[in-house]
Amino acid sequence: MLLKDKHCVITGGAGSIGLATARTFLEEGAKLTLIDLRQADLDKAVDALGNSDRVLTVAADVGDEAATKAYVEAAVARFGQIDVLFSNAGNFGTVAPIEDYPTETFDSVLRVHVRGAFLAAKNVVPHMPDGGSIVITSSVAGTRGDPGVYGYITAKHAQVGLMRVLSKELAARRIRVNSVHPGPISNDFQQNVEDDLSGVIGRDATEFFDQQIPLGRHGTADEVAQAVLYLASDKASFTTGAMLMVDGGMSV
Ligand SMILES: NC(=O)c1ccc[n+]([C@@H]2O[C@H](COP(=O)([O-])OP(=O)(O)OC[C@H]3O[C@@H](n4cnc5c(N)ncnc54)[C@H](O)[C@@H]3O)[C@@H](O)[C@H]2O)c1
């Protein structure tokens, strides 16, 4: 078991990639604290995980500093020091030309991905033992530009900067910090993006993406979870400051 008795905190833990990772981590022996916005969604996630007593849930907004302190305190009170932080919560915002892109949407997207990952690291690191691991879910969108995707693409690039700063600073404690970069994944998050985009580009956006992916298809949340497991575990003991693409070659 790659994560036997390791305490792992997963934000966005009730969502598609968060839940797939939770399931994978549980199978590898981990204890989990799942964070998401709504308790009802977290309850469903716990059901889906078979109501394990190795899972704590805390409803919290990752962009809120007091809520972050509270979820970290609850996590530590239940399972002790935090060996792995998977900062994964995310929202998409919208697609619009620069002059029309709503400033409040830009702020709200950066608040979740960038401020959320920053606050999580700031509050978790004091409770992380030497040799711990932090993984941040960026995206193929953290490596390229696309017209009108102002909030999301800016946020996904900014997470790489945060990851790099953390990786240098925490190396002295052997804490490794990496980002994972999924390409389009078959799930509701991406389907909503593609439904909107199909209207903008006047053709089926799912097909459009598949044509840009050398492997010719969307990925699955489980495929992302396997990459996160690798980075979270000692298998990646000499990997820090890295961007791991899980995108079927889309960024090549
Ligand atoms: N789906 C894809 O194709 C894809 C591709 C690349 C990257 N990503 C990234 O993967 C991560 C997970 O996305 P997903 O595909 O599982 O989508 P998802 O919508 O299923 O999961 C995201 C979760 O984050 C939660 N969340 C949003 N705002 C929050 C907040 N303020 N506080 C706490 N939780 C919050 C949502 O409630 C949701 O459960 C995101 O960071 C997303 O940007 C997704």
XYZ file of N, CA and C and ligand atoms in Angstrom:
800
model
N 0.843 -1.206 0.000
C 0.000 0.000 0.000
C 0.873 1.250 0.000
N 0.604 2.129 -0.939
C 1.495 3.291 -1.121
C 1.249 4.414 -0.114
N 0.058 4.423 0.522
C -0.240 5.530 1.447
C -0.727 4.999 2.801
N -0.211 3.855 3.194
C -0.662 3.214 4.439
C -0.575 4.195 5.617
N -1.748 4.470 6.252
C -1.857 5.331 7.436
C -1.447 6.782 7.201
N -1.280 7.176 5.943
C -0.981 8.588 5.654
C -2.282 9.381 5.713
N -2.201 10.566 6.299
C -3.374 11.443 6.356
C -3.314 12.403 5.170
N -4.331 12.327 4.316
C -4.347 13.125 3.079
C -5.561 14.047 3.082
N -5.329 15.318 2.842
C -6.412 16.301 2.734
C -6.658 16.564 1.254
N -7.916 16.443 0.845
C -8.266 16.639 -0.568
C -9.321 17.732 -0.657
N -9.004 18.837 -1.340
C -10.031 19.870 -1.549
C -10.741 19.599 -2.879
N -12.007 20.015 -2.942
C -12.823 19.610 -4.079
C -13.078 18.118 -4.008
N -13.103 17.587 -2.787
C -13.144 16.144 -2.561
C -14.464 15.487 -2.921
N -15.525 16.282 -3.119
C -16.803 15.699 -3.533
C -16.962 15.713 -5.043
N -16.009 16.330 -5.749
C -16.108 16.420 -7.207
C -15.538 15.197 -7.894
N -15.505 15.249 -9.196
C -15.136 14.080 -10.002
C -13.692 13.620 -9.742
N -12.720 14.500 -9.959
C -11.305 14.102 -9.788
C -10.987 13.920 -8.307
N -11.562 14.779 -7.459
C -11.328 14.667 -6.016
C -11.820 13.334 -5.472
N -13.006 12.927 -5.891
C -13.587 11.675 -5.388
C -12.837 10.459 -5.953
N -12.479 10.514 -7.218
C -11.706 9.400 -7.807
C -10.378 9.252 -7.068
N -9.773 10.385 -6.711
C -8.496 10.335 -5.981
C -8.722 9.822 -4.563
N -9.815 10.257 -3.944
C -10.140 9.774 -2.597
C -10.263 8.254 -2.599
N -10.947 7.728 -3.601
C -11.150 6.270 -3.680
C -9.793 5.562 -3.836
N -8.961 6.106 -4.706
C -7.631 5.515 -4.944
C -6.781 5.576 -3.675
N -6.802 6.727 -3.007
C -6.000 6.883 -1.781
C -6.489 5.922 -0.683
N -7.804 5.792 -0.568
C -8.362 4.872 0.455
C -7.878 3.450 0.206
N -7.937 3.051 -1.074
C -7.481 1.691 -1.433
C -6.011 1.499 -1.080
N -5.271 2.598 -1.045
C -3.834 2.527 -0.735
C -3.572 2.725 0.755
N -4.643 2.695 1.571
C -4.469 2.690 3.021
C -4.506 4.039 3.712
N -4.871 5.099 2.981
C -4.830 6.451 3.570
C -6.018 6.731 4.485
N -5.824 7.751 5.338
C -6.923 8.384 6.076
C -7.185 9.708 5.361
N -8.464 10.068 5.207
C -8.778 11.206 4.339
C -9.576 12.289 5.048
N -9.224 13.537 4.777
C -10.127 14.645 5.085
C -10.535 15.264 3.757
N -11.829 15.211 3.470
C -12.369 15.766 2.219
C -13.017 17.113 2.493
N -12.644 18.096 1.673
C -13.200 19.445 1.795
C -13.996 19.741 0.540
N -15.198 20.283 0.706
C -15.932 20.795 -0.452
C -16.938 21.831 0.059
N -17.617 22.476 -0.875
C -18.487 23.594 -0.475
C -19.715 23.153 0.320
N -20.361 22.081 -0.149
C -21.644 21.700 0.444
C -21.569 20.349 1.153
N -22.100 20.329 2.387
C -22.077 19.091 3.171
C -22.863 17.980 2.468
N -23.969 18.351 1.778
C -24.775 17.318 1.110
C -23.936 16.580 0.056
N -23.094 17.318 -0.660
C -22.237 16.683 -1.682
C -21.181 15.797 -1.012
N -20.665 16.276 0.127
C -19.669 15.476 0.853
C -20.300 14.193 1.394
N -21.555 14.290 1.840
C -22.241 13.090 2.349
C -22.382 12.040 1.248
N -22.716 12.530 0.046
C -22.817 11.591 -1.099
C -21.463 10.950 -1.392
N -20.405 11.761 -1.273
C -19.055 11.231 -1.533
C -18.717 10.136 -0.519
N -19.062 10.381 0.739
C -18.785 9.387 1.793
C -19.553 8.095 1.505
N -20.803 8.233 1.069
C -21.588 7.054 0.673
C -20.881 6.296 -0.441
N -20.450 7.061 -1.450
C -19.798 6.437 -2.613
C -18.516 5.719 -2.198
N -17.903 6.189 -1.105
C -16.655 5.565 -0.627
C -16.926 4.434 0.364
N -18.215 4.110 0.553
C -18.555 2.976 1.416
C -18.538 3.301 2.893
N -18.735 4.597 3.226
C -18.851 5.028 4.626
C -17.693 4.556 5.505
N -16.505 4.722 5.006
C -15.318 4.293 5.752
C -15.094 5.181 6.975
N -14.638 4.596 8.078
C -14.318 5.425 9.247
C -12.951 6.095 9.086
N -12.328 5.912 7.942
C -11.079 6.603 7.642
C -11.328 7.883 6.834
N -12.592 8.359 6.816
C -12.902 9.573 6.050
C -13.597 10.603 6.939
N -13.015 11.806 6.998
C -13.647 12.957 7.656
C -14.037 13.934 6.549
N -15.182 14.590 6.693
C -15.537 15.628 5.722
C -15.728 16.946 6.457
N -15.349 18.023 5.811
C -15.595 19.364 6.355
C -16.068 20.253 5.206
N -17.244 20.849 5.358
C -17.738 21.789 4.350
C -17.026 23.121 4.565
N -16.378 23.619 3.522
C -15.637 24.878 3.640
C -15.412 25.477 2.261
N -15.328 26.787 2.227
C -14.947 27.518 1.019
C -13.429 27.710 1.069
N -12.705 27.119 0.120
C -11.237 27.147 0.184
C -10.657 28.557 0.022
N -11.468 29.484 -0.472
C -10.979 30.860 -0.636
C -11.099 31.689 0.634
N -11.685 31.110 1.667
C -11.948 31.845 2.906
C -10.882 31.467 3.954
N -10.202 32.463 4.499
C -9.074 32.167 5.388
C -9.532 31.520 6.699
N -10.600 32.044 7.297
C -11.069 31.474 8.569
C -11.556 30.043 8.357
N -12.250 29.817 7.242
C -12.749 28.462 6.945
C -11.585 27.512 6.716
N -10.514 28.013 6.115
C -9.334 27.159 5.886
C -8.706 26.758 7.218
N -8.513 27.763 8.086
C -7.961 27.448 9.419
C -8.835 26.393 10.107
N -10.154 26.571 9.989
C -11.081 25.660 10.681
C -10.992 24.240 10.109
N -10.910 24.114 8.777
C -10.869 22.733 8.239
C -9.535 22.063 8.575
N -8.460 22.848 8.596
C -7.161 22.247 8.943
C -7.185 21.809 10.412
N -7.727 22.649 11.275
C -7.818 22.275 12.701
C -8.637 21.003 12.888
N -9.780 20.927 12.187
C -10.635 19.738 12.312
C -9.905 18.496 11.809
N -9.175 18.656 10.705
C -8.441 17.522 10.123
C -7.385 17.017 11.101
N -6.628 17.952 11.671
C -5.539 17.569 12.580
C -6.112 16.950 13.863
N -7.240 17.519 14.342
C -7.858 16.988 15.556
C -8.283 15.537 15.351
N -8.732 15.201 14.137
C -9.227 13.843 13.889
C -8.107 12.846 13.574
N -7.215 13.228 12.653
C -6.243 12.231 12.165
C -4.783 12.622 12.401
N -4.529 13.766 13.054
C -3.140 14.161 13.328
C -2.477 14.821 12.121
N -1.154 14.836 12.129
C -0.392 15.573 11.107
C -0.819 15.182 9.688
N -0.622 16.139 8.773
C -1.125 15.958 7.405
C 0.054 15.607 6.492
N 0.050 14.385 5.962
C 1.172 13.912 5.149
C 1.067 14.374 3.702
N -0.178 14.492 3.222
C -0.395 14.830 1.812
C -1.501 15.879 1.719
N -1.228 16.934 0.947
C -2.270 17.917 0.625
C -2.509 17.860 -0.876
N -3.761 17.589 -1.270
C -4.134 17.628 -2.688
C -5.078 18.816 -2.879
N -4.526 19.909 -3.386
C -5.308 21.136 -3.611
C -5.939 21.049 -4.987
N -7.218 20.806 -5.010
C -7.854 20.380 -6.263
C -9.178 21.102 -6.550
N -9.713 21.850 -5.565
C -11.013 22.526 -5.774
C -10.898 23.482 -6.954
N -11.968 23.575 -7.728
C -11.909 24.481 -8.876
C -13.277 24.861 -9.403
N -13.304 26.027 -10.059
C -14.484 26.486 -10.795
C -13.991 26.987 -12.150
N -14.902 27.151 -13.110
C -14.421 27.476 -14.463
C -14.565 28.948 -14.825
N -15.621 29.598 -14.347
C -15.855 30.971 -14.799
C -16.557 30.980 -16.129
N -16.058 31.769 -17.071
C -16.749 31.883 -18.349
C -15.748 32.138 -19.465
N -16.261 32.233 -20.686
C -15.427 32.573 -21.851
C -16.014 33.825 -22.476
N -15.201 34.871 -22.599
C -15.698 36.123 -23.178
C -14.525 36.956 -23.674
N -14.741 37.796 -24.690
C -13.674 38.695 -25.131
C -13.235 39.601 -23.972
N -11.980 40.057 -24.029
C -11.415 40.792 -22.908
C -12.310 41.957 -22.456
N -12.891 42.684 -23.405
C -13.669 43.871 -23.006
C -14.977 43.499 -22.303
N -15.421 42.243 -22.487
C -16.683 41.816 -21.873
C -16.480 40.883 -20.693
N -15.247 40.396 -20.460
C -15.046 39.384 -19.413
C -15.367 40.001 -18.054
N -16.339 39.465 -17.317
C -16.756 40.100 -16.057
C -15.645 40.049 -14.998
N -15.311 41.210 -14.458
C -14.220 41.289 -13.476
C -14.523 40.429 -12.252
N -15.798 40.389 -11.862
C -16.136 39.593 -10.663
C -15.939 38.097 -10.924
N -16.146 37.663 -12.188
C -15.894 36.253 -12.519
C -14.397 35.972 -12.470
N -13.612 36.899 -13.021
C -12.143 36.756 -12.969
C -11.689 36.605 -11.516
N -12.191 37.499 -10.649
C -11.814 37.447 -9.225
C -12.245 36.129 -8.591
N -13.447 35.674 -8.917
C -13.966 34.485 -8.226
C -13.189 33.230 -8.646
N -12.720 33.189 -9.901
C -11.958 32.018 -10.357
C -10.564 32.026 -9.725
N -9.925 33.199 -9.686
C -8.594 33.253 -9.042
C -8.702 32.976 -7.545
N -9.813 33.378 -6.972
C -10.003 33.176 -5.527
C -9.995 31.674 -5.179
N -10.663 30.874 -5.973
C -10.734 29.435 -5.656
C -9.381 28.750 -5.949
N -8.878 28.903 -7.166
C -7.690 28.135 -7.564
C -6.412 28.659 -6.903
N -6.242 29.971 -6.908
C -4.940 30.528 -6.500
C -4.935 30.838 -5.006
N -5.866 31.700 -4.580
C -5.950 31.985 -3.145
C -6.245 30.695 -2.358
N -7.119 29.840 -2.919
C -7.475 28.586 -2.232
C -6.260 27.689 -2.035
N -5.444 27.530 -3.086
C -4.253 26.665 -2.975
C -3.212 27.317 -2.060
N -3.116 28.647 -2.109
C -2.176 29.368 -1.235
C -2.580 29.197 0.232
N -3.861 29.434 0.522
C -4.321 29.328 1.925
C -4.182 27.895 2.440
N -4.459 26.920 1.587
C -4.346 25.520 2.015
C -2.897 25.229 2.400
N -1.954 25.616 1.531
C -0.538 25.356 1.831
C -0.122 26.105 3.095
N -0.512 27.364 3.193
C -0.109 28.195 4.341
C -0.550 27.565 5.668
N -1.734 27.008 5.672
C -2.267 26.460 6.926
C -1.908 24.998 7.166
N -1.663 24.262 6.084
C -1.331 22.832 6.239
C 0.152 22.635 6.558
N 1.021 23.411 5.915
C 2.475 23.160 6.049
C 2.944 23.088 7.510
N 2.452 23.946 8.414
C 2.895 23.813 9.811
C 2.527 22.464 10.448
N 1.578 21.758 9.826
C 1.155 20.449 10.365
C 1.668 19.296 9.508
N 2.565 19.605 8.566
C 3.057 18.556 7.651
C 4.433 18.092 8.113
N 4.641 16.779 8.234
C 5.956 16.287 8.640
C 6.967 16.448 7.503
N 8.251 16.424 7.826
C 9.285 16.396 6.796
C 9.004 15.198 5.894
N 9.215 15.393 4.580
C 8.974 14.290 3.644
C 7.538 14.227 3.133
N 6.706 15.209 3.487
C 5.315 15.237 3.005
C 5.228 15.588 1.519
N 3.994 15.632 1.019
C 3.798 15.909 -0.412
C 2.603 16.824 -0.623
N 2.788 17.815 -1.490
C 1.676 18.689 -1.895
C 1.507 18.544 -3.403
N 0.260 18.332 -3.823
C -0.050 18.254 -5.253
C -1.149 19.272 -5.528
N -0.958 20.057 -6.573
C -1.956 21.069 -6.952
C -2.514 20.692 -8.321
N -3.845 20.665 -8.458
C -4.419 20.392 -9.782
C -4.431 21.670 -10.589
N -3.515 21.764 -11.527
C -3.596 22.819 -12.526
C -4.362 22.221 -13.709
N -3.837 22.341 -14.910
C -4.582 21.888 -16.096
C -3.674 22.032 -17.303
N -4.073 21.422 -18.405
C -3.423 21.743 -19.671
C -3.585 23.249 -19.919
N -4.634 23.825 -19.325
C -4.862 25.273 -19.434
C -3.798 26.085 -18.691
N -2.960 25.403 -17.905
C -1.854 26.092 -17.236
C -0.603 26.133 -18.095
N -0.734 25.700 -19.360
C 0.445 25.648 -20.242
C 0.212 26.363 -21.569
N -0.986 26.906 -21.777
C -1.294 27.495 -23.091
C -2.357 28.577 -22.942
N -2.510 29.380 -23.970
C -3.576 30.382 -23.974
C -4.685 29.970 -24.924
N -5.899 30.351 -24.622
C -7.021 30.164 -25.541
C -7.891 31.407 -25.441
N -8.446 31.855 -26.558
C -9.181 33.122 -26.550
C -10.304 33.137 -25.514
N -10.376 34.193 -24.736
C -11.526 34.440 -23.874
C -11.547 33.707 -22.547
N -10.572 32.784 -22.316
C -10.646 31.982 -21.090
C -9.819 32.677 -19.990
N -10.146 33.933 -19.724
C -9.271 34.778 -18.900
C -9.073 34.293 -17.472
N -10.147 34.057 -16.763
C -10.011 33.670 -15.360
C -9.316 32.321 -15.214
N -9.828 31.334 -15.912
C -9.365 29.948 -15.724
C -7.903 29.778 -16.135
N -7.551 30.263 -17.316
C -6.177 30.057 -17.802
C -5.189 30.853 -16.956
N -5.560 32.055 -16.564
C -4.676 32.844 -15.695
C -4.484 32.124 -14.363
N -5.562 31.610 -13.800
C -5.488 30.919 -12.504
C -4.632 29.660 -12.604
N -4.801 28.907 -13.702
C -4.076 27.640 -13.831
C -2.579 27.883 -14.043
N -2.206 29.006 -14.700
C -0.789 29.379 -14.782
C -0.269 29.822 -13.403
N -1.066 30.597 -12.692
C -0.618 31.118 -11.391
C -0.355 29.985 -10.413
N -1.116 28.920 -10.514
C -0.879 27.771 -9.617
C 0.507 27.170 -9.843
N 1.007 27.247 -11.069
C 2.352 26.718 -11.345
C 3.387 27.585 -10.618
N 3.198 28.893 -10.627
C 4.104 29.778 -9.892
C 4.097 29.457 -8.413
N 2.918 29.278 -7.869
C 2.792 28.935 -6.444
C 3.513 27.603 -6.167
N 3.277 26.630 -7.024
C 3.905 25.308 -6.857
C 5.425 25.437 -6.844
N 5.954 26.259 -7.766
C 7.425 26.383 -7.860
C 8.008 27.051 -6.615
N 7.346 28.091 -6.129
C 7.850 28.783 -4.931
C 7.823 27.825 -3.737
N 6.715 27.128 -3.574
C 6.597 26.175 -2.465
C 7.664 25.085 -2.578
N 7.895 24.602 -3.790
C 8.831 23.468 -3.943
C 10.236 23.872 -3.524
N 10.641 25.105 -3.845
C 11.992 25.555 -3.456
C 12.055 25.767 -1.946
N 11.025 26.437 -1.415
C 11.076 26.777 0.013
C 10.998 25.539 0.908
N 10.216 24.554 0.498
C 9.963 23.412 1.380
C 10.933 22.245 1.147
N 11.801 22.397 0.155
C 12.754 21.312 -0.145
C 13.651 21.023 1.058
N 13.964 22.056 1.839
C 14.832 21.867 3.010
C 14.207 20.872 3.987
N 12.885 20.772 3.947
C 12.197 19.805 4.823
C 11.794 18.540 4.042
N 12.322 18.386 2.855
C 12.010 17.244 1.987
C 10.516 17.147 1.669
N 9.821 18.268 1.785
C 8.417 18.283 1.336
C 8.443 18.549 -0.166
N 7.837 17.645 -0.925
C 7.817 17.779 -2.389
C 6.509 18.453 -2.814
N 6.626 19.329 -3.803
C 5.445 20.061 -4.275
C 5.415 19.992 -5.801
N 4.328 19.483 -6.336
C 4.210 19.291 -7.784
C 2.808 19.673 -8.246
N 2.669 19.892 -9.547
C 1.321 20.136 -10.087
C 0.989 19.052 -11.106
N -0.297 18.745 -11.172
C -0.785 17.773 -12.141
C -1.642 18.552 -13.142
N -1.516 18.183 -14.432
C -2.135 18.989 -15.494
C -3.033 18.123 -16.370
N -4.268 17.901 -15.933
C -5.166 17.105 -16.773
C -5.530 17.849 -18.051
N -5.694 17.077 -19.112
C -6.362 17.599 -20.301
C -7.855 17.424 -20.102
N -8.653 17.587 -21.159
C -10.096 17.409 -21.017
C -10.442 16.023 -20.462
N -11.250 16.028 -19.411
C -11.651 14.797 -18.724
C -13.145 14.575 -18.981
N -13.555 13.333 -19.152
C -14.991 13.039 -19.342
C -15.704 13.178 -18.014
N -16.202 14.348 -17.713
C -17.011 14.535 -16.500
C -17.895 15.787 -16.659
N -18.728 16.061 -15.671
C -19.698 17.161 -15.798
C -19.013 18.522 -15.935
N -17.897 18.708 -15.178
C -17.170 19.983 -15.229
C -16.807 20.312 -16.680
N -16.189 19.355 -17.366
C -15.717 19.574 -18.732
C -16.896 19.615 -19.708
N -17.944 18.816 -19.437
C -19.115 18.817 -20.323
C -19.776 20.193 -20.341
N -19.862 20.823 -19.154
C -20.445 22.173 -19.092
C -19.618 23.160 -19.907
N -18.278 23.046 -19.785
C -17.386 23.917 -20.560
C -17.652 23.705 -22.052
N -17.755 22.437 -22.443
C -17.890 22.123 -23.869
C -19.269 22.515 -24.405
N -20.303 22.396 -23.557
C -21.634 22.818 -23.999
C -21.616 24.309 -24.344
N -20.950 25.120 -23.481
C -20.866 26.564 -23.737
C -20.014 26.845 -24.975
N -18.887 26.145 -25.044
C -17.928 26.401 -26.116
C -18.502 26.019 -27.482
N -19.309 24.958 -27.519
C -19.901 24.526 -28.793
C -20.669 25.688 -29.418
N -21.380 26.450 -28.566
C -22.119 27.614 -29.052
C -21.190 28.680 -29.616
N -20.066 28.885 -28.948
C -19.125 29.944 -29.361
C -18.430 29.575 -30.667
N -17.990 28.304 -30.803
C -17.192 27.943 -31.992
C -18.053 27.358 -33.114
N -19.352 27.147 -32.818
C -20.261 26.693 -33.874
C -20.030 25.249 -34.320
N -19.387 24.446 -33.483
C -19.249 23.011 -33.786
C -19.119 22.257 -32.470
N -19.175 20.945 -32.546
C -19.156 20.137 -31.326
C -17.787 20.228 -30.635
N -17.768 20.836 -29.433
C -16.492 21.113 -28.769
C -15.812 19.840 -28.272
N -16.594 18.816 -27.966
C -15.992 17.554 -27.504
C -15.148 16.948 -28.627
N -15.732 16.923 -29.823
C -15.020 16.434 -31.011
C -13.796 17.301 -31.302
N -14.015 18.612 -31.166
C -12.944 19.587 -31.415
C -11.738 19.298 -30.510
N -11.999 19.040 -29.217
C -10.900 18.731 -28.293
C -10.245 17.405 -28.658
N -11.074 16.406 -28.940
C -10.505 15.083 -29.247
C -9.527 15.165 -30.426
N -9.838 16.054 -31.372
C -8.936 16.205 -32.528
C -7.609 16.856 -32.145
N -7.601 17.602 -31.028
C -6.350 18.253 -30.594
C -5.529 17.381 -29.643
N -6.088 16.223 -29.275
C -5.411 15.342 -28.316
C -4.791 14.182 -29.082
N -3.439 14.082 -29.094
C -2.810 12.999 -29.869
C -3.394 11.623 -29.547
N -3.735 11.341 -28.295
C -4.323 10.027 -27.989
C -5.794 9.939 -28.420
N -6.353 11.048 -28.903
C -7.636 11.011 -29.596
C -8.873 10.866 -28.734
N -8.746 11.128 -27.433
C -9.917 10.978 -26.561
C -9.746 11.833 -25.308
N -10.858 12.004 -24.578
C -10.787 12.612 -23.246
C -10.188 11.604 -22.256
N -9.659 12.133 -21.158
C -9.181 11.252 -20.094
C -10.292 10.939 -19.115
N -9.959 10.121 -18.105
C -10.921 9.826 -17.039
C -10.371 10.359 -15.720
N -11.287 10.572 -14.783
C -10.876 11.030 -13.458
C -9.940 10.014 -12.804
N -10.163 8.728 -13.079
C -9.286 7.693 -12.501
C -7.860 7.791 -13.039
N -7.731 8.185 -14.287
C -6.377 8.335 -14.843
C -5.643 9.491 -14.172
N -6.380 10.544 -13.835
C -5.758 11.661 -13.102
C -5.395 11.185 -11.693
N -6.294 10.440 -11.074
C -6.048 9.952 -9.702
C -4.762 9.139 -9.625
N -4.473 8.330 -10.646
C -3.240 7.518 -10.640
C -2.006 8.411 -10.675
N -2.083 9.503 -11.428
C -0.951 10.438 -11.490
C -0.769 11.146 -10.150
N -1.875 11.497 -9.514
C -1.810 12.168 -8.202
C -1.241 11.197 -7.164
N -1.658 9.937 -7.252
C -1.135 8.921 -6.324
C 0.385 8.827 -6.446
N 0.869 8.807 -7.656
C 2.327 8.733 -7.875
C 3.020 9.920 -7.184
N 2.522 11.125 -7.427
C 3.175 12.314 -6.852
C 3.035 12.347 -5.328
N 1.926 11.844 -4.825
C 1.686 11.860 -3.377
C 2.563 10.847 -2.648
N 2.947 9.794 -3.355
C 3.619 8.665 -2.693
C 5.140 8.787 -2.766
N 5.819 7.938 -2.024
C 7.289 7.911 -2.035
C 7.858 7.425 -3.364
N 6.998 6.884 -4.231
C 7.470 6.504 -5.570
C 8.056 7.710 -6.291
N 7.587 8.903 -5.929
C 8.064 10.133 -6.590
C 9.064 10.864 -5.694
N 9.889 10.105 -4.963
C 10.730 10.696 -3.909
C 11.766 11.706 -4.414
N 12.082 11.691 -5.726
C 13.063 12.660 -6.247
C 12.392 13.636 -7.219
N 11.062 13.737 -7.130
C 10.324 14.611 -8.045
C 9.701 15.756 -7.267
N 10.218 16.952 -7.501
C 9.594 18.141 -6.905
C 9.725 19.295 -7.874
N 8.772 20.228 -7.816
C 8.780 21.366 -8.736
C 8.379 20.973 -10.144
N 7.737 19.804 -10.292
C 7.437 19.293 -11.633
C 5.983 19.524 -12.030
N 5.795 19.672 -13.331
C 4.452 19.740 -13.916
C 4.208 18.399 -14.613
N 3.309 17.601 -14.071
C 3.025 16.286 -14.672
C 1.793 16.396 -15.571
N 2.015 16.277 -16.869
C 0.907 16.363 -17.817
C 0.135 15.042 -17.835
N -1.203 15.146 -17.743
C -2.068 13.957 -17.876
C -3.112 14.351 -18.921
N -2.628 14.556 -20.146
C -3.444 15.243 -21.150
C -3.453 14.559 -22.511
N -3.050 13.300 -22.546
C -3.066 12.576 -23.822
C -2.179 13.211 -24.880
N -1.240 14.055 -24.432
C -0.314 14.691 -25.372
C -0.781 16.036 -25.890
N -1.894 16.562 -25.347
C -2.493 17.791 -25.895
C -1.545 18.988 -25.858
N -0.648 19.017 -24.867
C 0.219 20.200 -24.715
C 1.499 20.097 -25.547
N 1.696 18.969 -26.223
C 2.959 18.791 -26.974
C 2.963 19.681 -28.215
N -12.648 18.238 -15.785
C -11.599 18.554 -16.528
O -11.600 18.313 -17.749
C -10.412 19.218 -15.908
C -9.269 19.407 -16.699
C -8.155 20.026 -16.138
C -8.182 20.439 -14.823
N -9.310 20.264 -14.070
C -9.268 20.723 -12.697
O -9.506 19.616 -11.862
C -10.007 20.080 -10.595
C -11.215 19.245 -10.222
O -12.210 19.444 -11.193
P -13.280 18.314 -11.601
O -13.121 18.067 -13.042
O -13.248 17.190 -10.656
O -14.631 19.166 -11.460
P -15.760 19.087 -10.307
O -16.623 20.271 -10.530
O -16.388 17.731 -10.348
O -14.939 19.232 -8.955
C -14.534 20.487 -8.426
C -14.981 20.530 -6.991
O -14.473 21.731 -6.393
C -15.482 22.210 -5.523
N -15.304 23.639 -5.262
C -15.488 24.672 -6.128
N -15.281 25.836 -5.495
C -14.952 25.534 -4.214
C -14.626 26.315 -3.084
N -14.614 27.658 -3.137
N -14.342 25.694 -1.918
C -14.373 24.326 -1.845
N -14.669 23.537 -2.891
C -14.962 24.138 -4.062
C -16.782 21.927 -6.271
O -17.890 21.960 -5.398
C -16.503 20.559 -6.862
O -16.939 19.506 -6.021
C -10.306 21.565 -10.783
O -9.241 22.328 -10.217
C -10.328 21.724 -12.295
O -9.989 23.032 -12.689
C -10.421 19.654 -14.589
